[in-house]
Coordinates of C-alpha atoms in Angstrom, one line a residue:
M235 CA 89.9 223.1 254.9
A236 CA 92.9 222.1 257.0
E237 CA 92.6 219.1 259.2
S238 CA 92.6 219.6 262.9
V239 CA 95.5 218.4 265.0
V240 CA 94.9 216.4 268.2
L241 CA 96.2 218.3 271.1
D242 CA 96.5 217.1 274.7
P243 CA 96.4 219.2 277.8
V244 CA 100.2 219.8 277.8
D245 CA 100.1 221.0 274.2
L246 CA 97.2 223.3 275.0
H247 CA 99.0 224.7 278.1
L248 CA 102.1 225.3 276.0
L249 CA 100.1 227.1 273.3
R250 CA 98.4 229.3 275.9
L251 CA 101.7 230.3 277.4
L252 CA 103.4 230.9 274.0
Q253 CA 100.5 233.1 272.8
N254 CA 101.0 235.2 275.9
D255 CA 104.8 235.4 275.6
A256 CA 106.3 233.9 272.5
R257 CA 109.8 234.8 273.8
A258 CA 109.5 232.5 276.8
T259 CA 112.5 230.0 277.1
Y260 CA 111.9 226.3 276.9
R261 CA 113.2 226.0 280.4
D262 CA 110.6 228.5 281.7
L263 CA 107.8 226.9 279.6
A264 CA 108.8 223.4 280.8
A265 CA 108.7 224.5 284.5
Q266 CA 105.2 226.0 284.1
V267 CA 103.8 223.0 282.2
G268 CA 105.5 220.4 284.4
V269 CA 107.7 218.6 281.8
A270 CA 111.4 218.3 281.1
P271 CA 112.9 221.1 278.9
S272 CA 113.8 218.5 276.2
T273 CA 110.1 217.3 276.2
C274 CA 109.0 220.9 275.9
L275 CA 111.3 221.5 272.9
D276 CA 110.1 218.3 271.3
R277 CA 106.5 219.3 271.7
V278 CA 106.9 222.8 270.4
T279 CA 108.9 221.5 267.4
R280 CA 106.0 219.0 266.7
L281 CA 103.5 221.9 267.0
R282 CA 105.5 223.9 264.4
R283 CA 105.9 220.9 262.0
S284 CA 102.2 220.1 262.2
G285 CA 101.4 223.7 261.3
V286 CA 99.6 224.6 264.6
I287 CA 102.3 227.2 265.3
L288 CA 102.7 229.3 262.2
G289 CA 105.4 231.7 263.3
H290 CA 106.4 234.4 265.7
R291 CA 105.7 238.1 265.1
L292 CA 107.0 241.4 266.5
E293 CA 104.1 243.7 267.3
L294 CA 104.6 247.4 266.6
D295 CA 102.6 250.4 267.7
P296 CA 101.3 252.1 264.5
A297 CA 100.9 255.5 266.2
K298 CA 104.5 255.5 267.3
L299 CA 105.5 254.9 263.7
G300 CA 103.5 257.9 262.5
R301 CA 100.4 255.9 261.6
G302 CA 98.0 257.0 264.3
L303 CA 94.8 256.6 262.3
E304 CA 93.5 253.2 261.6
A305 CA 90.5 252.2 259.5
L306 CA 88.6 249.3 258.0
L307 CA 87.9 249.6 254.3
S308 CA 85.0 247.4 253.0
V309 CA 85.7 246.9 249.3
Q310 CA 83.4 245.6 246.6
V311 CA 85.1 244.3 243.4
R312 CA 83.2 244.0 240.1
P313 CA 83.4 241.7 238.3
H314 CA 84.6 239.4 241.0
R315 CA 86.7 237.1 238.8
R316 CA 90.0 235.3 239.6
E317 CA 92.0 237.2 236.9
L318 CA 91.1 240.5 238.6
V319 CA 91.0 239.3 242.2
G320 CA 94.6 238.0 242.3
P321 CA 96.3 241.1 241.1
F322 CA 94.0 243.3 243.3
V323 CA 94.9 241.3 246.5
E324 CA 98.6 241.4 245.7
R325 CA 98.5 245.2 245.1
I326 CA 96.7 245.8 248.3
R327 CA 99.0 243.5 250.3
A328 CA 102.0 245.4 248.9
L329 CA 100.7 248.8 250.2
S330 CA 102.7 249.9 253.3
E331 CA 99.4 251.1 254.9
S332 CA 97.8 247.6 254.7
R333 CA 97.8 245.6 257.9
T334 CA 95.4 242.8 257.1
V335 CA 93.2 241.8 254.1
F336 CA 90.2 239.5 254.5
H337 CA 88.3 237.9 251.6
L338 CA 84.6 237.8 252.6
T339 CA 81.2 236.5 251.7
G340 CA 78.3 238.9 251.5
P341 CA 77.9 242.3 249.8
D342 CA 81.5 243.3 250.3
D343 CA 84.3 241.2 248.9
Y344 CA 87.2 242.4 251.0
L345 CA 87.8 244.0 254.4
V346 CA 91.2 245.8 254.6
H347 CA 92.6 247.0 257.9
V348 CA 94.9 250.0 257.2
A349 CA 97.1 252.3 259.3
V350 CA 97.8 255.9 258.0
A351 CA 99.2 259.1 259.3
D352 CA 96.0 261.2 259.3
M353 CA 92.7 261.9 257.5
A354 CA 94.4 263.4 254.4
D355 CA 96.6 260.3 254.1
L356 CA 93.5 258.1 254.4
Q357 CA 91.7 260.1 251.7
R358 CA 94.8 259.8 249.5
L359 CA 94.9 256.0 250.0
V360 CA 91.3 255.5 249.3
L361 CA 91.2 257.7 246.2
D362 CA 94.6 256.7 244.7
E363 CA 94.9 253.1 245.6
F364 CA 91.3 251.8 245.8
T365 CA 88.7 253.8 244.0
S366 CA 91.0 254.5 241.1
R367 CA 91.2 250.8 240.3
R368 CA 88.7 249.8 237.5
E369 CA 87.7 246.6 239.3
V370 CA 86.7 248.4 242.6
A371 CA 83.0 249.2 242.5
R372 CA 82.7 250.6 246.0
V373 CA 84.7 251.4 249.1
E374 CA 83.2 252.1 252.5
T375 CA 85.5 253.4 255.3
R376 CA 85.1 252.9 259.0
L377 CA 87.5 254.5 261.4
I378 CA 88.8 252.5 264.3
F379 CA 88.6 254.3 267.6
Q380 CA 90.1 251.5 269.7
Q381 CA 90.9 247.8 269.5
W382 CA 91.6 245.0 272.0
E383 CA 93.4 241.8 271.6
C384 CA 91.4 238.7 272.8
G385 CA 92.6 235.7 274.6
P386 CA 94.6 232.8 273.2
L387 CA 93.2 230.9 270.3
L388 CA 92.6 227.3 271.4
P389 CA 90.4 224.5 270.0
P390 CA 86.8 224.5 271.1
S391 CA 86.1 222.6 274.2
P392 CA 84.1 219.4 273.8
S393 CA 81.2 221.0 275.7
A394 CA 81.1 223.9 273.2
Q395 CA 81.1 221.5 270.2
S396 CA 78.1 219.5 271.5
G397 CA 76.0 222.5 272.4

């Protein structure tokens, strides 16, 4: 497990602002946080180097790209051995329909978020890319009606840790 990084209130404020707008300029960030632009740049650079900031992403609308149907696929792999798991994960990650792959505990081994064109495309994906694999014992499909992003990810507050 990765070690936590100590963040002060200025770091937390910067992270909150960057999560809401990763394209904000250092000058704008500095003005909102109350530090000099050079200090802001130094802090963001330190947050990147320490691994707190992992990168920046461009978010696309799957429906506008012809992938208006999204689903979660719960996948059980048997036997659940490293020599099968590694190639399975790499194959699923390489699929253009795959958005996110989670390795889980419990009865299902993986949860795969996919975006496809329509129900026929989802059926093709499940049958051709998942259930046709020898190591896949079971796939359960759940359609996503709607999703919401949540607030910025920040460390737990001290009061939440003690409770």
